[in-house]
JSON list of C-alpha atoms in Angstrom, two decimals:
[
{"chain": "A", "resi": 1, "resn": "MET", "atom": "CA", "xyz": [0.29, 57.18, 78.78]},
{"chain": "A", "resi": 2, "resn": "GLU", "atom": "CA", "xyz": [0.62, 53.41, 79.13]},
{"chain": "A", "resi": 3, "resn": "GLN", "atom": "CA", "xyz": [4.41, 53.50, 79.18]},
{"chain": "A", "resi": 4, "resn": "GLN", "atom": "CA", "xyz": [4.48, 56.37, 81.70]},
{"chain": "A", "resi": 5, "resn": "ILE", "atom": "CA", "xyz": [2.16, 54.51, 84.06]},
{"chain": "A", "resi": 6, "resn": "ARG", "atom": "CA", "xyz": [4.25, 51.34, 83.78]},
{"chain": "A", "resi": 7, "resn": "THR", "atom": "CA", "xyz": [7.40, 53.33, 84.44]},
{"chain": "A", "resi": 8, "resn": "LEU", "atom": "CA", "xyz": [5.95, 55.22, 87.41]},
{"chain": "A", "resi": 9, "resn": "THR", "atom": "CA", "xyz": [4.56, 52.02, 88.92]},
{"chain": "A", "resi": 10, "resn": "ALA", "atom": "CA", "xyz": [7.94, 50.30, 88.60]},
{"chain": "A", "resi": 11, "resn": "ARG", "atom": "CA", "xyz": [9.77, 53.30, 90.08]},
{"chain": "A", "resi": 12, "resn": "LEU", "atom": "CA", "xyz": [7.40, 53.42, 93.06]},
{"chain": "A", "resi": 13, "resn": "LEU", "atom": "CA", "xyz": [7.88, 49.71, 93.68]},
{"chain": "A", "resi": 14, "resn": "ALA", "atom": "CA", "xyz": [11.65, 50.03, 93.46]},
{"chain": "A", "resi": 15, "resn": "SER", "atom": "CA", "xyz": [12.01, 53.22, 95.52]},
{"chain": "A", "resi": 16, "resn": "ARG", "atom": "CA", "xyz": [9.01, 52.91, 97.90]},
{"chain": "A", "resi": 17, "resn": "SER", "atom": "CA", "xyz": [8.58, 56.69, 97.73]},
{"chain": "A", "resi": 18, "resn": "LEU", "atom": "CA", "xyz": [9.09, 59.50, 95.23]},
{"chain": "A", "resi": 19, "resn": "PRO", "atom": "CA", "xyz": [9.13, 63.28, 95.68]},
{"chain": "A", "resi": 20, "resn": "ARG", "atom": "CA", "xyz": [6.04, 65.25, 94.72]},
{"chain": "A", "resi": 21, "resn": "THR", "atom": "CA", "xyz": [8.25, 67.37, 92.45]},
{"chain": "A", "resi": 22, "resn": "ASP", "atom": "CA", "xyz": [8.99, 64.36, 90.22]},
{"chain": "A", "resi": 23, "resn": "PRO", "atom": "CA", "xyz": [7.42, 65.02, 86.77]},
{"chain": "A", "resi": 24, "resn": "GLN", "atom": "CA", "xyz": [5.57, 61.70, 86.63]},
{"chain": "A", "resi": 25, "resn": "VAL", "atom": "CA", "xyz": [4.34, 62.07, 90.21]},
{"chain": "A", "resi": 26, "resn": "ARG", "atom": "CA", "xyz": [3.16, 65.60, 89.47]},
{"chain": "A", "resi": 27, "resn": "ARG", "atom": "CA", "xyz": [1.16, 64.28, 86.53]},
{"chain": "A", "resi": 28, "resn": "ALA", "atom": "CA", "xyz": [-0.46, 61.67, 88.77]},
{"chain": "A", "resi": 29, "resn": "LEU", "atom": "CA", "xyz": [-1.45, 64.43, 91.19]},
{"chain": "A", "resi": 30, "resn": "VAL", "atom": "CA", "xyz": [-3.03, 66.77, 88.64]},
{"chain": "A", "resi": 31, "resn": "ASP", "atom": "CA", "xyz": [-4.19, 64.53, 85.76]},
{"chain": "A", "resi": 32, "resn": "GLU", "atom": "CA", "xyz": [-7.38, 62.74, 86.88]},
{"chain": "A", "resi": 33, "resn": "THR", "atom": "CA", "xyz": [-7.31, 60.23, 84.01]},
{"chain": "A", "resi": 34, "resn": "PHE", "atom": "CA", "xyz": [-3.68, 59.35, 84.63]},
{"chain": "A", "resi": 35, "resn": "ARG", "atom": "CA", "xyz": [-4.29, 59.07, 88.39]},
{"chain": "A", "resi": 36, "resn": "ALA", "atom": "CA", "xyz": [-7.31, 56.82, 87.93]},
{"chain": "A", "resi": 37, "resn": "GLU", "atom": "CA", "xyz": [-5.40, 54.47, 85.63]},
{"chain": "A", "resi": 38, "resn": "LEU", "atom": "CA", "xyz": [-2.42, 54.39, 88.00]},
{"chain": "A", "resi": 39, "resn": "GLU", "atom": "CA", "xyz": [-4.64, 53.58, 90.99]},
{"chain": "A", "resi": 40, "resn": "ALA", "atom": "CA", "xyz": [-6.43, 50.86, 89.02]},
{"chain": "A", "resi": 41, "resn": "ARG", "atom": "CA", "xyz": [-3.09, 49.33, 88.08]},
{"chain": "A", "resi": 42, "resn": "LEU", "atom": "CA", "xyz": [-1.91, 49.38, 91.69]},
{"chain": "A", "resi": 43, "resn": "ALA", "atom": "CA", "xyz": [-5.21, 48.07, 93.04]},
{"chain": "A", "resi": 44, "resn": "GLY", "atom": "CA", "xyz": [-4.88, 45.08, 90.72]},
{"chain": "A", "resi": 45, "resn": "VAL", "atom": "CA", "xyz": [-1.90, 43.90, 92.76]},
{"chain": "A", "resi": 46, "resn": "GLY", "atom": "CA", "xyz": [-3.21, 44.93, 96.18]},
{"chain": "A", "resi": 47, "resn": "LEU", "atom": "CA", "xyz": [-1.47, 48.29, 96.48]},
{"chain": "A", "resi": 48, "resn": "GLN", "atom": "CA", "xyz": [-2.54, 51.92, 96.85]},
{"chain": "A", "resi": 49, "resn": "LEU", "atom": "CA", "xyz": [-0.89, 55.28, 96.35]},
{"chain": "A", "resi": 50, "resn": "ILE", "atom": "CA", "xyz": [-0.50, 57.28, 99.58]},
{"chain": "A", "resi": 51, "resn": "ASP", "atom": "CA", "xyz": [-0.67, 61.01, 98.92]},
{"chain": "A", "resi": 52, "resn": "ASN", "atom": "CA", "xyz": [-0.63, 63.57, 101.71]},
{"chain": "A", "resi": 53, "resn": "PRO", "atom": "CA", "xyz": [-0.57, 67.19, 100.42]},
{"chain": "A", "resi": 54, "resn": "TYR", "atom": "CA", "xyz": [1.43, 68.24, 103.49]},
{"chain": "A", "resi": 55, "resn": "ALA", "atom": "CA", "xyz": [4.17, 65.67, 102.81]},
{"chain": "A", "resi": 56, "resn": "GLU", "atom": "CA", "xyz": [7.06, 66.11, 100.41]},
{"chain": "A", "resi": 57, "resn": "HIS", "atom": "CA", "xyz": [6.79, 62.57, 99.02]},
{"chain": "A", "resi": 58, "resn": "VAL", "atom": "CA", "xyz": [4.21, 60.04, 97.87]},
{"chain": "A", "resi": 59, "resn": "ALA", "atom": "CA", "xyz": [4.49, 56.36, 98.71]},
{"chain": "A", "resi": 60, "resn": "LEU", "atom": "CA", "xyz": [2.98, 52.94, 98.16]},
{"chain": "A", "resi": 61, "resn": "ALA", "atom": "CA", "xyz": [1.13, 50.92, 100.78]},
{"chain": "A", "resi": 62, "resn": "LEU", "atom": "CA", "xyz": [-0.92, 47.76, 100.86]},
{"chain": "A", "resi": 63, "resn": "ALA", "atom": "CA", "xyz": [-4.60, 48.17, 100.07]},
{"chain": "A", "resi": 64, "resn": "ASP", "atom": "CA", "xyz": [-6.75, 47.86, 103.18]},
{"chain": "A", "resi": 65, "resn": "ASP", "atom": "CA", "xyz": [-8.46, 44.66, 102.02]},
{"chain": "A", "resi": 66, "resn": "VAL", "atom": "CA", "xyz": [-5.21, 42.70, 101.71]},
{"chain": "A", "resi": 67, "resn": "HIS", "atom": "CA", "xyz": [-3.71, 43.46, 105.14]},
{"chain": "A", "resi": 68, "resn": "GLU", "atom": "CA", "xyz": [-5.20, 40.31, 106.66]},
{"chain": "A", "resi": 69, "resn": "PRO", "atom": "CA", "xyz": [-4.30, 37.90, 103.82]},
{"chain": "A", "resi": 70, "resn": "VAL", "atom": "CA", "xyz": [-0.74, 39.22, 103.65]},
{"chain": "A", "resi": 71, "resn": "PHE", "atom": "CA", "xyz": [0.12, 39.69, 107.32]},
{"chain": "A", "resi": 72, "resn": "GLY", "atom": "CA", "xyz": [-2.61, 37.91, 109.24]},
{"chain": "A", "resi": 73, "resn": "ALA", "atom": "CA", "xyz": [-1.01, 34.49, 109.44]},
{"chain": "A", "resi": 74, "resn": "THR", "atom": "CA", "xyz": [1.37, 35.31, 112.29]},
{"chain": "A", "resi": 75, "resn": "ARG", "atom": "CA", "xyz": [-0.56, 38.27, 113.76]},
{"chain": "A", "resi": 76, "resn": "GLU", "atom": "CA", "xyz": [2.75, 40.15, 114.03]},
{"chain": "A", "resi": 77, "resn": "TYR", "atom": "CA", "xyz": [1.42, 42.89, 111.78]},
{"chain": "A", "resi": 78, "resn": "ALA", "atom": "CA", "xyz": [-0.88, 44.09, 114.56]},
{"chain": "A", "resi": 79, "resn": "ALA", "atom": "CA", "xyz": [2.07, 46.10, 115.84]},
{"chain": "A", "resi": 80, "resn": "SER", "atom": "CA", "xyz": [3.94, 46.75, 112.61]},
{"chain": "A", "resi": 81, "resn": "ASN", "atom": "CA", "xyz": [3.87, 45.21, 109.14]},
{"chain": "A", "resi": 82, "resn": "ILE", "atom": "CA", "xyz": [7.46, 46.28, 108.47]},
{"chain": "A", "resi": 83, "resn": "GLY", "atom": "CA", "xyz": [8.98, 44.38, 111.36]},
{"chain": "A", "resi": 84, "resn": "LEU", "atom": "CA", "xyz": [9.46, 47.24, 113.81]},
{"chain": "A", "resi": 85, "resn": "THR", "atom": "CA", "xyz": [9.79, 46.31, 117.46]},
{"chain": "A", "resi": 86, "resn": "ARG", "atom": "CA", "xyz": [7.80, 48.07, 120.17]},
{"chain": "A", "resi": 87, "resn": "ASP", "atom": "CA", "xyz": [10.69, 50.30, 121.18]},
{"chain": "A", "resi": 88, "resn": "GLN", "atom": "CA", "xyz": [11.38, 51.23, 117.55]},
{"chain": "A", "resi": 89, "resn": "ILE", "atom": "CA", "xyz": [7.72, 52.17, 117.13]},
{"chain": "A", "resi": 90, "resn": "ALA", "atom": "CA", "xyz": [7.80, 54.17, 120.36]},
{"chain": "A", "resi": 91, "resn": "LEU", "atom": "CA", "xyz": [10.82, 56.17, 119.21]},
{"chain": "A", "resi": 92, "resn": "LEU", "atom": "CA", "xyz": [9.29, 56.64, 115.76]},
{"chain": "A", "resi": 93, "resn": "VAL", "atom": "CA", "xyz": [6.15, 58.18, 117.26]},
{"chain": "A", "resi": 94, "resn": "ILE", "atom": "CA", "xyz": [8.22, 60.45, 119.51]},
{"chain": "A", "resi": 95, "resn": "ILE", "atom": "CA", "xyz": [10.25, 61.70, 116.55]},
{"chain": "A", "resi": 96, "resn": "TRP", "atom": "CA", "xyz": [7.08, 62.14, 114.50]},
{"chain": "A", "resi": 97, "resn": "ALA", "atom": "CA", "xyz": [5.56, 64.25, 117.26]},
{"chain": "A", "resi": 98, "resn": "LEU", "atom": "CA", "xyz": [8.66, 66.42, 117.60]},
{"chain": "A", "resi": 99, "resn": "ILE", "atom": "CA", "xyz": [9.12, 67.01, 113.87]},
{"chain": "A", "resi": 100, "resn": "VAL", "atom": "CA", "xyz": [5.75, 66.68, 112.12]},
{"chain": "A", "resi": 101, "resn": "LEU", "atom": "CA", "xyz": [3.45, 68.37, 114.64]},
{"chain": "A", "resi": 102, "resn": "PRO", "atom": "CA", "xyz": [5.40, 71.68, 114.65]},
{"chain": "A", "resi": 103, "resn": "LYS", "atom": "CA", "xyz": [5.89, 71.41, 110.90]},
{"chain": "A", "resi": 104, "resn": "ARG", "atom": "CA", "xyz": [2.15, 71.01, 110.31]},
{"chain": "A", "resi": 105, "resn": "GLU", "atom": "CA", "xyz": [1.42, 74.07, 112.43]},
{"chain": "A", "resi": 106, "resn": "ARG", "atom": "CA", "xyz": [3.83, 76.11, 110.30]},
{"chain": "A", "resi": 107, "resn": "GLN", "atom": "CA", "xyz": [2.27, 74.76, 107.12]},
{"chain": "A", "resi": 108, "resn": "ILE", "atom": "CA", "xyz": [-1.25, 75.62, 108.23]},
{"chain": "A", "resi": 109, "resn": "ASN", "atom": "CA", "xyz": [-0.10, 79.16, 109.00]},
{"chain": "A", "resi": 110, "resn": "ARG", "atom": "CA", "xyz": [1.99, 79.34, 105.81]},
{"chain": "A", "resi": 111, "resn": "GLN", "atom": "CA", "xyz": [4.97, 80.12, 108.04]},
{"chain": "A", "resi": 112, "resn": "LYS", "atom": "CA", "xyz": [8.49, 79.05, 107.13]},
{"chain": "A", "resi": 113, "resn": "LEU", "atom": "CA", "xyz": [11.00, 77.77, 109.66]},
{"chain": "A", "resi": 114, "resn": "ILE", "atom": "CA", "xyz": [13.03, 80.98, 109.32]},
{"chain": "A", "resi": 115, "resn": "ASP", "atom": "CA", "xyz": [10.53, 83.86, 109.38]},
{"chain": "A", "resi": 116, "resn": "ASP", "atom": "CA", "xyz": [11.68, 87.47, 109.05]},
{"chain": "A", "resi": 117, "resn": "GLY", "atom": "CA", "xyz": [8.60, 88.67, 110.91]},
{"chain": "A", "resi": 118, "resn": "GLN", "atom": "CA", "xyz": [6.99, 90.23, 107.84]},
{"chain": "A", "resi": 119, "resn": "HIS", "atom": "CA", "xyz": [3.51, 89.02, 106.95]},
{"chain": "A", "resi": 120, "resn": "ASP", "atom": "CA", "xyz": [1.92, 89.36, 103.55]},
{"chain": "A", "resi": 121, "resn": "MET", "atom": "CA", "xyz": [-1.78, 90.21, 103.64]},
{"chain": "A", "resi": 122, "resn": "PHE", "atom": "CA", "xyz": [-2.27, 87.39, 101.12]},
{"chain": "A", "resi": 123, "resn": "ASP", "atom": "CA", "xyz": [-0.09, 84.87, 102.97]},
{"chain": "A", "resi": 124, "resn": "LYS", "atom": "CA", "xyz": [-2.94, 82.36, 103.28]},
{"chain": "A", "resi": 125, "resn": "GLU", "atom": "CA", "xyz": [-2.97, 82.12, 99.48]},
{"chain": "A", "resi": 126, "resn": "ALA", "atom": "CA", "xyz": [0.77, 81.42, 99.30]},
{"chain": "A", "resi": 127, "resn": "PRO", "atom": "CA", "xyz": [1.92, 77.96, 98.13]},
{"chain": "A", "resi": 128, "resn": "LEU", "atom": "CA", "xyz": [2.01, 75.33, 100.84]},
{"chain": "A", "resi": 129, "resn": "PRO", "atom": "CA", "xyz": [5.61, 75.22, 102.16]},
{"chain": "A", "resi": 130, "resn": "LEU", "atom": "CA", "xyz": [7.24, 71.78, 102.11]},
{"chain": "A", "resi": 131, "resn": "GLY", "atom": "CA", "xyz": [10.54, 70.21, 103.02]},
{"chain": "A", "resi": 132, "resn": "GLU", "atom": "CA", "xyz": [13.23, 71.66, 105.22]},
{"chain": "A", "resi": 133, "resn": "GLU", "atom": "CA", "xyz": [11.88, 75.21, 104.93]},
{"chain": "A", "resi": 134, "resn": "VAL", "atom": "CA", "xyz": [9.21, 74.15, 107.45]},
{"chain": "A", "resi": 135, "resn": "ALA", "atom": "CA", "xyz": [10.47, 70.87, 108.90]},
{"chain": "A", "resi": 136, "resn": "GLY", "atom": "CA", "xyz": [12.96, 71.39, 111.70]},
{"chain": "A", "resi": 137, "resn": "SER", "atom": "CA", "xyz": [15.60, 68.99, 112.94]},
{"chain": "A", "resi": 138, "resn": "LEU", "atom": "CA", "xyz": [16.28, 67.30, 116.28]},
{"chain": "A", "resi": 139, "resn": "SER", "atom": "CA", "xyz": [19.57, 67.12, 118.11]},
{"chain": "A", "resi": 140, "resn": "GLU", "atom": "CA", "xyz": [20.42, 63.43, 118.34]},
{"chain": "A", "resi": 141, "resn": "ALA", "atom": "CA", "xyz": [22.31, 64.04, 121.58]},
{"chain": "A", "resi": 142, "resn": "SER", "atom": "CA", "xyz": [19.30, 65.76, 123.16]},
{"chain": "A", "resi": 143, "resn": "LEU", "atom": "CA", "xyz": [16.95, 63.01, 122.01]},
{"chain": "A", "resi": 144, "resn": "LEU", "atom": "CA", "xyz": [19.23, 60.39, 123.53]},
{"chain": "A", "resi": 145, "resn": "ALA", "atom": "CA", "xyz": [19.54, 62.32, 126.78]},
{"chain": "A", "resi": 146, "resn": "ASP", "atom": "CA", "xyz": [15.76, 62.61, 127.12]},
{"chain": "A", "resi": 147, "resn": "PHE", "atom": "CA", "xyz": [14.59, 59.19, 125.98]},
{"chain": "A", "resi": 148, "resn": "ALA", "atom": "CA", "xyz": [17.47, 56.68, 125.87]},
{"chain": "A", "resi": 149, "resn": "PRO", "atom": "CA", "xyz": [17.10, 55.85, 129.60]},
{"chain": "A", "resi": 150, "resn": "VAL", "atom": "CA", "xyz": [13.53, 54.58, 129.05]},
{"chain": "A", "resi": 151, "resn": "LEU", "atom": "CA", "xyz": [14.24, 52.82, 125.74]},
{"chain": "A", "resi": 152, "resn": "GLY", "atom": "CA", "xyz": [17.37, 50.95, 126.77]},
{"chain": "A", "resi": 153, "resn": "HIS", "atom": "CA", "xyz": [20.64, 52.85, 126.64]},
{"chain": "A", "resi": 154, "resn": "LYS", "atom": "CA", "xyz": [22.47, 55.24, 124.30]},
{"chain": "A", "resi": 155, "resn": "THR", "atom": "CA", "xyz": [24.32, 52.61, 122.27]},
{"chain": "A", "resi": 156, "resn": "TYR", "atom": "CA", "xyz": [21.20, 50.51, 121.85]},
{"chain": "A", "resi": 157, "resn": "VAL", "atom": "CA", "xyz": [19.06, 53.45, 120.73]},
{"chain": "A", "resi": 158, "resn": "GLN", "atom": "CA", "xyz": [21.70, 54.61, 118.24]},
{"chain": "A", "resi": 159, "resn": "GLY", "atom": "CA", "xyz": [22.55, 51.18, 116.88]},
{"chain": "A", "resi": 160, "resn": "LYS", "atom": "CA", "xyz": [19.21, 49.38, 116.94]},
{"chain": "A", "resi": 161, "resn": "LEU", "atom": "CA", "xyz": [16.49, 52.01, 116.92]},
{"chain": "A", "resi": 162, "resn": "LEU", "atom": "CA", "xyz": [17.66, 55.12, 115.07]},
{"chain": "A", "resi": 163, "resn": "SER", "atom": "CA", "xyz": [19.65, 53.12, 112.54]},
{"chain": "A", "resi": 164, "resn": "ARG", "atom": "CA", "xyz": [16.59, 51.01, 111.68]},
{"chain": "A", "resi": 165, "resn": "LEU", "atom": "CA", "xyz": [14.32, 54.05, 111.30]},
{"chain": "A", "resi": 166, "resn": "ALA", "atom": "CA", "xyz": [16.91, 55.65, 109.02]},
{"chain": "A", "resi": 167, "resn": "GLN", "atom": "CA", "xyz": [17.26, 52.45, 106.99]},
{"chain": "A", "resi": 168, "resn": "LEU", "atom": "CA", "xyz": [13.51, 52.36, 106.39]},
{"chain": "A", "resi": 169, "resn": "GLY", "atom": "CA", "xyz": [13.38, 56.00, 105.28]},
{"chain": "A", "resi": 170, "resn": "PHE", "atom": "CA", "xyz": [11.52, 57.48, 108.24]},
{"chain": "A", "resi": 171, "resn": "ILE", "atom": "CA", "xyz": [14.42, 59.71, 109.30]},
{"chain": "A", "resi": 172, "resn": "GLU", "atom": "CA", "xyz": [17.74, 61.00, 108.01]},
{"chain": "A", "resi": 173, "resn": "ARG", "atom": "CA", "xyz": [20.76, 61.45, 110.29]},
{"chain": "A", "resi": 174, "resn": "ARG", "atom": "CA", "xyz": [23.24, 64.15, 109.32]},
{"chain": "A", "resi": 175, "resn": "GLY", "atom": "CA", "xyz": [25.89, 65.87, 111.40]},
{"chain": "A", "resi": 176, "resn": "GLY", "atom": "CA", "xyz": [24.44, 64.90, 114.76]},
{"chain": "A", "resi": 177, "resn": "LEU", "atom": "CA", "xyz": [20.94, 66.00, 113.73]},
{"chain": "A", "resi": 178, "resn": "ILE", "atom": "CA", "xyz": [17.81, 64.03, 112.89]},
{"chain": "A", "resi": 179, "resn": "PHE", "atom": "CA", "xyz": [15.74, 65.21, 109.92]},
{"chain": "A", "resi": 180, "resn": "GLU", "atom": "CA", "xyz": [12.43, 64.10, 108.47]},
{"chain": "A", "resi": 181, "resn": "GLY", "atom": "CA", "xyz": [12.84, 61.21, 106.06]},
{"chain": "A", "resi": 182, "resn": "PRO", "atom": "CA", "xyz": [10.68, 60.68, 102.96]},
{"chain": "A", "resi": 183, "resn": "LEU", "atom": "CA", "xyz": [8.24, 58.33, 104.73]},
{"chain": "A", "resi": 184, "resn": "LEU", "atom": "CA", "xyz": [7.81, 60.02, 108.12]},
{"chain": "A", "resi": 185, "resn": "ASP", "atom": "CA", "xyz": [4.91, 62.30, 107.21]},
{"chain": "A", "resi": 186, "resn": "VAL", "atom": "CA", "xyz": [3.33, 60.31, 104.41]},
{"chain": "A", "resi": 187, "resn": "LEU", "atom": "CA", "xyz": [2.96, 56.92, 106.15]},
{"chain": "A", "resi": 188, "resn": "LEU", "atom": "CA", "xyz": [2.00, 58.00, 109.68]},
{"chain": "A", "resi": 189, "resn": "ASP", "atom": "CA", "xyz": [-1.59, 59.24, 109.70]},
{"chain": "A", "resi": 190, "resn": "TYR", "atom": "CA", "xyz": [-1.81, 62.73, 111.18]},
{"chain": "A", "resi": 191, "resn": "ARG", "atom": "CA", "xyz": [-5.57, 62.44, 111.70]},
{"chain": "A", "resi": 192, "resn": "LEU", "atom": "CA", "xyz": [-5.17, 59.43, 113.96]},
{"chain": "A", "resi": 193, "resn": "LEU", "atom": "CA", "xyz": [-2.04, 60.44, 115.85]},
{"chain": "A", "resi": 194, "resn": "ALA", "atom": "CA", "xyz": [-2.16, 64.19, 116.41]},
{"chain": "A", "resi": 195, "resn": "ASP", "atom": "CA", "xyz": [-5.04, 64.41, 118.89]},
{"chain": "A", "resi": 196, "resn": "ARG", "atom": "CA", "xyz": [-3.92, 61.29, 120.75]},
{"chain": "A", "resi": 197, "resn": "ILE", "atom": "CA", "xyz": [-0.45, 62.75, 121.24]},
{"chain": "A", "resi": 198, "resn": "ILE", "atom": "CA", "xyz": [-1.47, 66.31, 122.07]},
{"chain": "A", "resi": 199, "resn": "HIS", "atom": "CA", "xyz": [-4.15, 65.26, 124.56]},
{"chain": "A", "resi": 200, "resn": "GLY", "atom": "CA", "xyz": [-2.81, 61.83, 125.52]},
{"chain": "A", "resi": 201, "resn": "THR", "atom": "CA", "xyz": [-0.14, 60.32, 127.72]},
{"chain": "A", "resi": 202, "resn": "LEU", "atom": "CA", "xyz": [2.65, 60.84, 125.21]},
{"chain": "A", "resi": 203, "resn": "GLY", "atom": "CA", "xyz": [1.96, 64.56, 125.27]},
{"chain": "A", "resi": 204, "resn": "ASP", "atom": "CA", "xyz": [2.67, 64.54, 129.02]},
{"chain": "A", "resi": 205, "resn": "VAL", "atom": "CA", "xyz": [5.85, 62.51, 128.51]},
{"chain": "A", "resi": 206, "resn": "LEU", "atom": "CA", "xyz": [7.11, 64.92, 125.86]},
{"chain": "A", "resi": 207, "resn": "ALA", "atom": "CA", "xyz": [6.24, 67.93, 128.01]},
{"chain": "A", "resi": 208, "resn": "GLN", "atom": "CA", "xyz": [8.15, 66.47, 130.98]},
{"chain": "A", "resi": 209, "resn": "ALA", "atom": "CA", "xyz": [11.18, 66.09, 128.72]},
{"chain": "A", "resi": 210, "resn": "GLY", "atom": "CA", "xyz": [10.88, 69.74, 127.66]},
{"chain": "A", "resi": 211, "resn": "HIS", "atom": "CA", "xyz": [9.27, 69.07, 124.26]},
{"chain": "A", "resi": 212, "resn": "ARG", "atom": "CA", "xyz": [5.70, 70.32, 124.44]},
{"chain": "A", "resi": 213, "resn": "PRO", "atom": "CA", "xyz": [3.89, 69.29, 121.22]},
{"chain": "A", "resi": 214, "resn": "ALA", "atom": "CA", "xyz": [2.60, 72.06, 118.99]},
{"chain": "A", "resi": 215, "resn": "GLY", "atom": "CA", "xyz": [-1.13, 72.75, 119.33]},
{"chain": "A", "resi": 216, "resn": "GLN", "atom": "CA", "xyz": [-3.56, 71.54, 116.71]},
{"chain": "A", "resi": 217, "resn": "ASP", "atom": "CA", "xyz": [-5.40, 74.16, 114.68]},
{"chain": "A", "resi": 218, "resn": "ALA", "atom": "CA", "xyz": [-9.16, 74.28, 114.99]},
{"chain": "A", "resi": 219, "resn": "ASP", "atom": "CA", "xyz": [-9.55, 73.11, 111.41]},
{"chain": "A", "resi": 220, "resn": "ASP", "atom": "CA", "xyz": [-8.23, 69.63, 110.72]},
{"chain": "A", "resi": 221, "resn": "PRO", "atom": "CA", "xyz": [-5.55, 70.09, 108.04]},
{"chain": "A", "resi": 222, "resn": "GLU", "atom": "CA", "xyz": [-5.90, 66.51, 106.94]},
{"chain": "A", "resi": 223, "resn": "ASP", "atom": "CA", "xyz": [-9.36, 67.21, 105.50]},
{"chain": "A", "resi": 224, "resn": "LEU", "atom": "CA", "xyz": [-7.44, 67.75, 102.27]},
{"chain": "A", "resi": 225, "resn": "ARG", "atom": "CA", "xyz": [-5.97, 64.29, 102.36]}
]
């Protein structure tokens, strides 16, 4: 077990995130002893494992008690501890709202992105759908048309904002479409953001642009987190 924990820790540090389907990650999710030892090893160097059952990946983050010692000197971390600018953060939240909120609604209802209209009487017991079977994509051209005018201009948004979010692993850009990246759902806290977006100012902004956020289910899905 010692060698597997060392290997998994090193892989997480090198990759920043790993898919839940990875054999070593799966062991960490189901083997309590292995998970406890892994978390103790990470805690020893000020890190924690971020695991969201609705996300396709797990990731590493700083432990809460070391945020101030690590980032507090310049106070820049109050906005972002990975160096994102305000406009990059704004676009990140918009993309999160347009991809993750509808995806979460499908997951709660055990509904895939392409649904043939047939419903199994035991569908609530079906495995939680993950990945692109529930996570839709965004047209990059439509996103630019709706939001580039308030974030700068098309070239700036493509070259400085979207490219940075893709570089960090929050999104993937393929064939003119924007897809969920490995870190989009696991690092942004649904419990904190969902209600603020649905019932806040950003919800109105999205609705005006023709992107009404999906409604939140009565039960908070992040109770499992």
